[in-house]
């Protein structure tokens, strides 16, 4: 069977790192490229981290295209929580992996996205697991992108849960105008994996032991990244089960190879860009009270055992 092609847009990041490894190593996936953007860490660090991850697992052939360094219209966002605070707690600026001598691609991420989709003869799923700045910029330059992308799988937002404010999730909050453009653009299919789903696929210290026990570069790197996240979450944002963490971005990649890992409902999603208390909120119309037609398959649940087994199987090879 032909492999499913994808482009992963990342701000690597401890959970992005696991997503990159899953996308690069799963035998049913063909990771065409990674694109990077401002988010968890400044974009230069995100690019460097992404290259480190790919090199560490022997995928030096996957190119990394660096994208935009600032949100579309809020040059000083995110404030008042700085990117450095967030990086320090959950990610660290530089992942604990060997440095890379490899350079990023010469072309910028936005240009790469536009050109690649213009020329594509195969379907390429677009998987943004970071602020949506690159995707919104590409759409603004080439609105036909909506017709060329078969499916967009986004990690972002939350209905019952926020993580950076009481009502907003980081990826959407960090560039709300970009997110509003993407959700309103008219893509053929959007699958949204918000916190409501990622907080159900919690990964534990025992799971990290399984991953480390594989003795592979990916198993060890995943255990290291996830272990770091468990410490950070226990200290700053404890999960329903202490000693566990969501690995948000990897759930999107897991869905590509095992769709039942999430359970979705087709709903309308819009993004708040003005509210003083609610900026960056994904307004998900669960009761069909608005006039917007459902345009997203929104995940409200996920299967932790299936998710962890997939990571273990993929990183064992
Ligand atoms: C999202 O924000 C980032 O910190 C993570 O990498 C993930 O994409 C979770 O809110
Ligand atoms: Ca991310």
mmCIF file of C-alpha atoms and ligand atoms in Angstrom:
data_model
loop_
_atom_site.group_PDB
_atom_site.id
_atom_site.type_symbol
_atom_site.label_atom_id
_atom_site.label_comp_id
_atom_site.label_asym_id
_atom_site.label_seq_id
_atom_site.Cartn_x
_atom_site.Cartn_y
_atom_site.Cartn_z
ATOM 1 C CA UNK A 1 0.000 0.000 0.000
ATOM 2 C CA UNK A 2 1.249 3.518 -0.798
ATOM 3 C CA UNK A 3 2.522 5.453 2.149
ATOM 4 C CA UNK A 4 0.523 8.460 3.316
ATOM 5 C CA UNK A 5 2.484 11.645 2.595
ATOM 6 C CA UNK A 6 2.509 14.446 5.119
ATOM 7 C CA UNK A 7 4.128 17.768 5.944
ATOM 8 C CA UNK A 8 4.502 18.475 9.667
ATOM 9 C CA UNK A 9 4.509 22.132 10.769
ATOM 10 C CA UNK A 10 6.209 22.277 14.181
ATOM 11 C CA UNK A 11 7.628 24.479 16.951
ATOM 12 C CA UNK A 12 9.811 21.717 18.391
ATOM 13 C CA UNK A 13 9.376 21.349 21.535
ATOM 14 C CA UNK A 14 9.185 18.139 23.611
ATOM 15 C CA UNK A 15 5.861 16.888 22.268
ATOM 16 C CA UNK A 16 6.611 18.031 18.699
ATOM 17 C CA UNK A 17 9.782 15.927 18.941
ATOM 18 C CA UNK A 18 7.728 12.783 19.567
ATOM 19 C CA UNK A 19 5.403 13.714 16.699
ATOM 20 C CA UNK A 20 8.373 14.188 14.352
ATOM 21 C CA UNK A 21 9.785 10.776 15.289
ATOM 22 C CA UNK A 22 6.433 9.044 14.841
ATOM 23 C CA UNK A 23 5.955 10.692 11.424
ATOM 24 C CA UNK A 24 9.518 9.913 10.340
ATOM 25 C CA UNK A 25 9.595 6.303 11.502
ATOM 26 C CA UNK A 26 6.116 4.853 10.998
ATOM 27 C CA UNK A 27 6.246 2.537 7.967
ATOM 28 C CA UNK A 28 2.879 3.740 6.632
ATOM 29 C CA UNK A 29 3.932 7.401 6.545
ATOM 30 C CA UNK A 30 6.112 9.385 4.157
ATOM 31 C CA UNK A 31 7.294 12.560 5.898
ATOM 32 C CA UNK A 32 7.928 14.914 2.974
ATOM 33 C CA UNK A 33 9.322 17.738 5.121
ATOM 34 C CA UNK A 34 9.052 19.585 8.392
ATOM 35 C CA UNK A 35 8.339 23.294 8.454
ATOM 36 C CA UNK A 36 9.023 25.355 11.578
ATOM 37 C CA UNK A 37 7.414 28.402 13.154
ATOM 38 C CA UNK A 38 7.617 30.664 16.212
ATOM 39 C CA UNK A 39 5.920 29.053 19.208
ATOM 40 C CA UNK A 40 7.215 26.960 22.088
ATOM 41 C CA UNK A 41 10.665 28.318 21.323
ATOM 42 C CA UNK A 42 11.976 30.949 18.947
ATOM 43 C CA UNK A 43 11.870 29.644 15.422
ATOM 44 C CA UNK A 44 15.662 29.269 15.104
ATOM 45 C CA UNK A 45 15.649 26.969 18.147
ATOM 46 C CA UNK A 46 12.644 25.083 16.778
ATOM 47 C CA UNK A 47 14.486 24.522 13.507
ATOM 48 C CA UNK A 48 17.640 23.386 15.288
ATOM 49 C CA UNK A 49 15.628 21.043 17.538
ATOM 50 C CA UNK A 50 13.804 19.553 14.561
ATOM 51 C CA UNK A 51 17.092 18.887 12.753
ATOM 52 C CA UNK A 52 18.521 17.311 15.927
ATOM 53 C CA UNK A 53 15.541 14.969 16.255
ATOM 54 C CA UNK A 54 15.659 13.849 12.623
ATOM 55 C CA UNK A 55 19.430 13.371 12.671
ATOM 56 C CA UNK A 56 19.258 11.421 15.939
ATOM 57 C CA UNK A 57 16.909 8.842 14.424
ATOM 58 C CA UNK A 58 18.779 8.544 11.137
ATOM 59 C CA UNK A 59 16.379 10.608 8.988
ATOM 60 C CA UNK A 60 18.858 13.193 7.696
ATOM 61 C CA UNK A 61 17.067 12.954 4.373
ATOM 62 C CA UNK A 62 13.979 14.826 5.659
ATOM 63 C CA UNK A 63 14.397 18.549 4.894
ATOM 64 C CA UNK A 64 13.498 21.249 7.421
ATOM 65 C CA UNK A 65 12.172 24.581 6.136
ATOM 66 C CA UNK A 66 12.212 27.489 8.564
ATOM 67 C CA UNK A 67 9.094 29.630 8.722
ATOM 68 C CA UNK A 68 7.899 32.821 10.338
ATOM 69 C CA UNK A 69 9.471 34.281 13.458
ATOM 70 C CA UNK A 70 6.512 36.365 14.616
ATOM 71 C CA UNK A 71 2.705 36.074 14.728
ATOM 72 C CA UNK A 72 0.834 37.640 11.799
ATOM 73 C CA UNK A 73 -0.372 40.842 13.470
ATOM 74 C CA UNK A 74 0.836 40.815 17.088
ATOM 75 C CA UNK A 75 4.593 41.372 16.979
ATOM 76 C CA UNK A 76 4.957 41.193 20.749
ATOM 77 C CA UNK A 77 2.672 38.237 21.310
ATOM 78 C CA UNK A 78 2.692 36.108 23.339
ATOM 79 C CA UNK A 79 2.549 38.392 26.388
ATOM 80 C CA UNK A 80 2.485 38.528 29.377
ATOM 81 C CA UNK A 81 3.750 34.936 29.500
ATOM 82 C CA UNK A 82 6.919 35.019 27.495
ATOM 83 C CA UNK A 83 7.982 32.305 25.147
ATOM 84 C CA UNK A 84 10.994 31.823 27.408
ATOM 85 C CA UNK A 85 8.788 30.956 30.408
ATOM 86 C CA UNK A 86 6.989 28.373 28.383
ATOM 87 C CA UNK A 87 10.144 27.006 26.822
ATOM 88 C CA UNK A 88 11.768 26.683 30.211
ATOM 89 C CA UNK A 89 8.944 24.762 31.836
ATOM 90 C CA UNK A 90 7.692 22.385 29.229
ATOM 91 C CA UNK A 91 10.329 22.250 26.549
ATOM 92 C CA UNK A 92 13.724 23.778 27.292
ATOM 93 C CA UNK A 93 15.191 25.872 24.489
ATOM 94 C CA UNK A 94 17.381 23.082 23.178
ATOM 95 C CA UNK A 95 16.376 19.431 23.298
ATOM 96 C CA UNK A 96 18.836 17.076 25.013
ATOM 97 C CA UNK A 97 20.033 15.565 21.751
ATOM 98 C CA UNK A 98 23.411 15.827 19.984
ATOM 99 C CA UNK A 99 23.992 18.979 17.909
ATOM 100 C CA UNK A 100 23.532 18.767 14.181
ATOM 101 C CA UNK A 101 25.875 19.892 11.431
ATOM 102 C CA UNK A 102 22.999 19.817 8.954
ATOM 103 C CA UNK A 103 21.616 23.118 7.666
ATOM 104 C CA UNK A 104 17.991 24.067 7.249
ATOM 105 C CA UNK A 105 16.707 24.261 3.674
ATOM 106 C CA UNK A 106 17.502 27.446 1.766
ATOM 107 C CA UNK A 107 13.845 28.133 0.906
ATOM 108 C CA UNK A 108 11.446 29.550 3.511
ATOM 109 C CA UNK A 109 8.579 27.426 4.871
ATOM 110 C CA UNK A 110 5.776 29.545 3.418
ATOM 111 C CA UNK A 111 7.247 29.493 -0.095
ATOM 112 C CA UNK A 112 7.931 25.767 0.241
ATOM 113 C CA UNK A 113 4.309 25.058 1.219
ATOM 114 C CA UNK A 114 2.898 27.068 -1.672
ATOM 115 C CA UNK A 115 5.221 25.549 -4.282
ATOM 116 C CA UNK A 116 4.968 21.998 -3.023
ATOM 117 C CA UNK A 117 1.177 21.991 -3.093
ATOM 118 C CA UNK A 118 1.103 23.719 -6.498
ATOM 119 C CA UNK A 119 3.285 20.986 -7.968
ATOM 120 C CA UNK A 120 1.939 17.998 -6.033
ATOM 121 C CA UNK A 121 0.669 15.050 -8.015
ATOM 122 C CA UNK A 122 0.023 12.962 -4.881
ATOM 123 C CA UNK A 123 -2.107 13.915 -1.901
ATOM 124 C CA UNK A 124 -0.098 15.419 0.971
ATOM 125 C CA UNK A 125 -1.776 15.778 4.363
ATOM 126 C CA UNK A 126 -0.852 18.991 6.182
ATOM 127 C CA UNK A 127 -0.316 18.567 9.931
ATOM 128 C CA UNK A 128 0.245 21.855 11.819
ATOM 129 C CA UNK A 129 0.997 21.221 15.499
ATOM 130 C CA UNK A 130 2.141 24.765 16.295
ATOM 131 C CA UNK A 131 0.800 28.341 15.932
ATOM 132 C CA UNK A 132 -0.843 28.612 12.506
ATOM 133 C CA UNK A 133 1.244 31.553 11.242
ATOM 134 C CA UNK A 134 2.921 29.752 8.314
ATOM 135 C CA UNK A 135 -0.340 28.221 7.133
ATOM 136 C CA UNK A 136 -2.248 31.520 7.272
ATOM 137 C CA UNK A 137 0.551 33.309 5.407
ATOM 138 C CA UNK A 138 0.559 30.624 2.710
ATOM 139 C CA UNK A 139 -3.231 30.894 2.394
ATOM 140 C CA UNK A 140 -3.049 34.657 2.062
ATOM 141 C CA UNK A 141 -0.525 34.363 -0.774
ATOM 142 C CA UNK A 142 -2.288 31.427 -2.427
ATOM 143 C CA UNK A 143 -5.962 30.958 -1.454
ATOM 144 C CA UNK A 144 -6.136 27.912 -3.761
ATOM 145 C CA UNK A 145 -4.166 26.008 -1.130
ATOM 146 C CA UNK A 146 -7.555 25.019 0.306
ATOM 147 C CA UNK A 147 -8.254 22.976 -2.829
ATOM 148 C CA UNK A 148 -4.808 21.396 -2.965
ATOM 149 C CA UNK A 149 -4.590 20.113 0.606
ATOM 150 C CA UNK A 150 -6.679 16.947 1.036
ATOM 151 C CA UNK A 151 -6.810 17.167 4.837
ATOM 152 C CA UNK A 152 -5.451 19.473 7.530
ATOM 153 C CA UNK A 153 -4.902 17.863 10.936
ATOM 154 C CA UNK A 154 -4.428 20.555 13.580
ATOM 155 C CA UNK A 155 -3.322 20.251 17.186
ATOM 156 C CA UNK A 156 -4.903 23.210 18.902
ATOM 157 C CA UNK A 157 -7.747 24.696 20.863
ATOM 158 C CA UNK A 158 -9.894 23.390 23.645
ATOM 159 C CA UNK A 159 -13.596 23.287 24.480
ATOM 160 C CA UNK A 160 -13.646 22.454 28.185
ATOM 161 C CA UNK A 161 -9.921 22.998 28.788
ATOM 162 C CA UNK A 162 -7.440 25.843 28.315
ATOM 163 C CA UNK A 163 -3.734 25.671 29.080
ATOM 164 C CA UNK A 164 -2.292 29.129 28.541
ATOM 165 C CA UNK A 165 -5.348 31.046 29.769
ATOM 166 C CA UNK A 166 -8.577 29.712 31.308
ATOM 167 C CA UNK A 167 -10.171 29.774 27.868
ATOM 168 C CA UNK A 168 -7.371 29.298 25.354
ATOM 169 C CA UNK A 169 -4.863 26.723 24.222
ATOM 170 C CA UNK A 170 -1.321 27.801 23.333
ATOM 171 C CA UNK A 171 -1.138 27.135 19.568
ATOM 172 C CA UNK A 172 -4.308 29.114 18.841
ATOM 173 C CA UNK A 173 -3.640 31.812 21.462
ATOM 174 C CA UNK A 174 -0.107 32.442 20.186
ATOM 175 C CA UNK A 175 -1.452 33.626 16.805
ATOM 176 C CA UNK A 176 -5.238 33.964 16.964
ATOM 177 C CA UNK A 177 -5.560 35.928 13.722
ATOM 178 C CA UNK A 178 -3.686 33.219 11.839
ATOM 179 C CA UNK A 179 -5.926 30.559 13.368
ATOM 180 C CA UNK A 180 -9.050 32.536 12.411
ATOM 181 C CA UNK A 181 -7.829 32.644 8.806
ATOM 182 C CA UNK A 182 -7.153 28.906 8.709
ATOM 183 C CA UNK A 183 -10.495 27.829 10.220
ATOM 184 C CA UNK A 184 -12.379 30.219 7.946
ATOM 185 C CA UNK A 185 -10.496 29.416 4.728
ATOM 186 C CA UNK A 186 -12.695 26.611 3.418
ATOM 187 C CA UNK A 187 -10.340 23.615 3.504
ATOM 188 C CA UNK A 188 -11.870 20.372 2.196
ATOM 189 C CA UNK A 189 -11.341 18.581 5.507
ATOM 190 C CA UNK A 190 -10.053 19.826 8.853
ATOM 191 C CA UNK A 191 -9.498 17.440 11.731
ATOM 192 C CA UNK A 192 -8.975 19.316 14.992
ATOM 193 C CA UNK A 193 -7.287 17.627 17.943
ATOM 194 C CA UNK A 194 -7.809 19.954 20.920
ATOM 195 C CA UNK A 195 -6.808 19.614 24.576
ATOM 196 C CA UNK A 196 -10.092 17.789 25.287
ATOM 197 C CA UNK A 197 -8.671 14.834 23.353
ATOM 198 C CA UNK A 198 -4.951 15.130 24.093
ATOM 199 C CA UNK A 199 -5.587 15.261 27.846
ATOM 200 C CA UNK A 200 -7.228 11.830 27.572
ATOM 201 C CA UNK A 201 -4.133 10.181 26.056
ATOM 202 C CA UNK A 202 -1.930 10.683 29.094
ATOM 203 C CA UNK A 203 1.491 9.043 29.107
ATOM 204 C CA UNK A 204 2.976 7.820 32.402
ATOM 205 C CA UNK A 205 6.427 7.159 33.881
ATOM 206 C CA UNK A 206 5.813 3.426 33.371
ATOM 207 C CA UNK A 207 5.192 4.141 29.667
ATOM 208 C CA UNK A 208 8.495 6.061 29.580
ATOM 209 C CA UNK A 209 10.208 2.997 31.049
ATOM 210 C CA UNK A 210 8.767 0.896 28.208
ATOM 211 C CA UNK A 211 10.068 3.397 25.653
ATOM 212 C CA UNK A 212 13.510 3.668 27.233
ATOM 213 C CA UNK A 213 13.690 -0.110 27.489
ATOM 214 C CA UNK A 214 13.477 -0.388 23.707
ATOM 215 C CA UNK A 215 17.109 0.737 23.600
ATOM 216 C CA UNK A 216 16.604 2.555 20.298
ATOM 217 C CA UNK A 217 17.486 6.216 19.635
ATOM 218 C CA UNK A 218 13.787 7.046 19.185
ATOM 219 C CA UNK A 219 12.683 5.108 22.271
ATOM 220 C CA UNK A 220 15.306 6.790 24.431
ATOM 221 C CA UNK A 221 14.646 10.281 23.040
ATOM 222 C CA UNK A 222 10.886 9.857 23.497
ATOM 223 C CA UNK A 223 11.369 8.701 27.103
ATOM 224 C CA UNK A 224 13.604 11.711 27.779
ATOM 225 C CA UNK A 225 11.192 14.245 26.237
ATOM 226 C CA UNK A 226 8.096 12.734 27.836
ATOM 227 C CA UNK A 227 9.835 12.405 31.216
ATOM 228 C CA UNK A 228 10.689 16.136 31.065
ATOM 229 C CA UNK A 229 7.032 16.891 30.347
ATOM 230 C CA UNK A 230 5.834 14.804 33.301
ATOM 231 C CA UNK A 231 8.043 16.781 35.698
ATOM 232 C CA UNK A 232 6.843 20.089 34.192
ATOM 233 C CA UNK A 233 3.180 19.125 34.321
ATOM 234 C CA UNK A 234 3.401 17.835 37.889
ATOM 235 C CA UNK A 235 4.966 21.164 38.909
ATOM 236 C CA UNK A 236 2.902 23.610 36.861
ATOM 237 C CA UNK A 237 -0.250 22.006 35.417
ATOM 238 C CA UNK A 238 -0.980 18.687 37.042
ATOM 239 C CA UNK A 239 -3.063 16.246 35.028
ATOM 240 C CA UNK A 240 -6.046 14.242 36.362
ATOM 241 C CA UNK A 241 -3.545 11.459 37.069
ATOM 242 C CA UNK A 242 -0.374 12.851 38.646
ATOM 243 C CA UNK A 243 2.851 11.606 37.098
ATOM 244 C CA UNK A 244 1.449 11.742 33.576
ATOM 245 C CA UNK A 245 1.566 14.150 30.643
ATOM 246 C CA UNK A 246 -0.212 14.788 27.373
ATOM 247 C CA UNK A 247 2.003 14.440 24.292
ATOM 248 C CA UNK A 248 -0.364 16.617 22.267
ATOM 249 C CA UNK A 249 1.275 16.779 18.859
ATOM 250 C CA UNK A 250 1.977 13.077 18.547
ATOM 251 C CA UNK A 251 -1.759 12.338 18.847
ATOM 252 C CA UNK A 252 -2.295 14.048 15.469
ATOM 253 C CA UNK A 253 0.273 11.795 13.806
ATOM 254 C CA UNK A 254 -1.149 8.722 15.559
ATOM 255 C CA UNK A 255 -4.561 9.569 14.058
ATOM 256 C CA UNK A 256 -3.076 9.412 10.533
ATOM 257 C CA UNK A 257 -2.132 5.768 10.917
ATOM 258 C CA UNK A 258 -4.797 4.662 13.409
ATOM 259 C CA UNK A 259 -7.852 6.925 13.037
ATOM 260 C CA UNK A 260 -9.745 5.260 15.954
ATOM 261 C CA UNK A 261 -7.101 6.625 18.337
ATOM 262 C CA UNK A 262 -9.405 9.678 18.488
ATOM 263 C CA UNK A 263 -13.200 10.042 18.500
ATOM 264 C CA UNK A 264 -14.552 13.045 16.602
ATOM 265 C CA UNK A 265 -17.745 15.043 16.055
ATOM 266 C CA UNK A 266 -18.388 17.266 13.008
ATOM 267 C CA UNK A 267 -18.853 20.814 14.334
ATOM 268 C CA UNK A 268 -18.330 24.466 13.460
ATOM 269 C CA UNK A 269 -15.197 26.028 14.928
ATOM 270 C CA UNK A 270 -14.357 29.745 15.032
ATOM 271 C CA UNK A 271 -11.561 31.607 16.809
ATOM 272 C CA UNK A 272 -11.983 34.557 19.186
ATOM 273 C CA UNK A 273 -9.594 37.372 18.241
ATOM 274 C CA UNK A 274 -11.020 40.286 20.250
ATOM 275 C CA UNK A 275 -12.155 39.211 23.724
ATOM 276 C CA UNK A 276 -10.065 40.584 26.575
ATOM 277 C CA UNK A 277 -10.502 37.380 28.573
ATOM 278 C CA UNK A 278 -11.069 34.952 25.749
ATOM 279 C CA UNK A 279 -8.626 35.850 22.992
ATOM 280 C CA UNK A 280 -7.445 32.698 21.245
ATOM 281 C CA UNK A 281 -10.422 30.614 22.324
ATOM 282 C CA UNK A 282 -11.700 28.059 19.841
ATOM 283 C CA UNK A 283 -15.460 28.571 19.888
ATOM 284 C CA UNK A 284 -16.757 25.079 19.149
ATOM 285 C CA UNK A 285 -20.481 25.009 18.458
ATOM 286 C CA UNK A 286 -21.341 21.735 20.213
ATOM 287 C CA UNK A 287 -25.064 22.610 20.452
ATOM 288 C CA UNK A 288 -25.525 23.970 16.901
ATOM 289 C CA UNK A 289 -26.505 27.413 18.207
ATOM 290 C CA UNK A 290 -24.666 29.474 15.568
ATOM 291 C CA UNK A 291 -25.130 29.957 11.868
ATOM 292 C CA UNK A 292 -21.771 28.508 10.798
ATOM 293 C CA UNK A 293 -21.882 25.160 9.059
ATOM 294 C CA UNK A 294 -19.842 22.362 10.683
ATOM 295 C CA UNK A 295 -16.398 22.422 9.007
ATOM 296 C CA UNK A 296 -14.204 20.486 11.435
ATOM 297 C CA UNK A 297 -14.017 16.950 12.742
ATOM 298 C CA UNK A 298 -13.297 17.766 16.373
ATOM 299 C CA UNK A 299 -11.773 15.153 18.669
ATOM 300 C CA UNK A 300 -13.192 15.015 22.184
ATOM 301 C CA UNK A 301 -11.673 11.721 23.231
ATOM 302 C CA UNK A 302 -8.614 9.584 22.605
ATOM 303 C CA UNK A 303 -7.431 6.090 23.477
ATOM 304 C CA UNK A 304 -4.302 6.185 25.669
ATOM 305 C CA UNK A 305 -3.464 2.461 25.466
ATOM 306 C CA UNK A 306 -3.684 2.452 21.693
ATOM 307 C CA UNK A 307 -1.625 5.634 21.482
ATOM 308 C CA UNK A 308 1.176 4.380 23.729
ATOM 309 C CA UNK A 309 1.265 0.969 22.020
ATOM 310 C CA UNK A 310 1.672 2.726 18.679
ATOM 311 C CA UNK A 311 4.617 4.770 19.997
ATOM 312 C CA UNK A 312 6.255 1.660 21.451
ATOM 313 C CA UNK A 313 5.785 -0.416 18.280
ATOM 314 C CA UNK A 314 7.036 2.351 16.003
ATOM 315 C CA UNK A 315 10.062 3.283 18.115
ATOM 316 C CA UNK A 316 11.079 -0.364 18.609
ATOM 317 C CA UNK A 317 12.288 -0.758 15.028
HETATM 318 C C1 LIG B 1 0.533 22.748 22.120
HETATM 319 O O1 LIG B 1 1.335 23.868 22.508
HETATM 320 C C2 LIG B 1 2.690 23.504 22.438
HETATM 321 O O2 LIG B 1 3.345 23.853 23.609
HETATM 322 C C3 LIG B 1 2.754 22.028 22.225
HETATM 323 O O3 LIG B 1 3.881 21.697 21.435
HETATM 324 C C4 LIG B 1 1.473 21.701 21.548
HETATM 325 O O4 LIG B 1 1.569 21.857 20.164
HETATM 326 C C5 LIG B 1 -0.282 22.296 23.308
HETATM 327 O O5 LIG B 1 -1.050 23.334 23.795
HETATM 328 CA CA1 LIG B 2 3.802 22.057 19.105
#
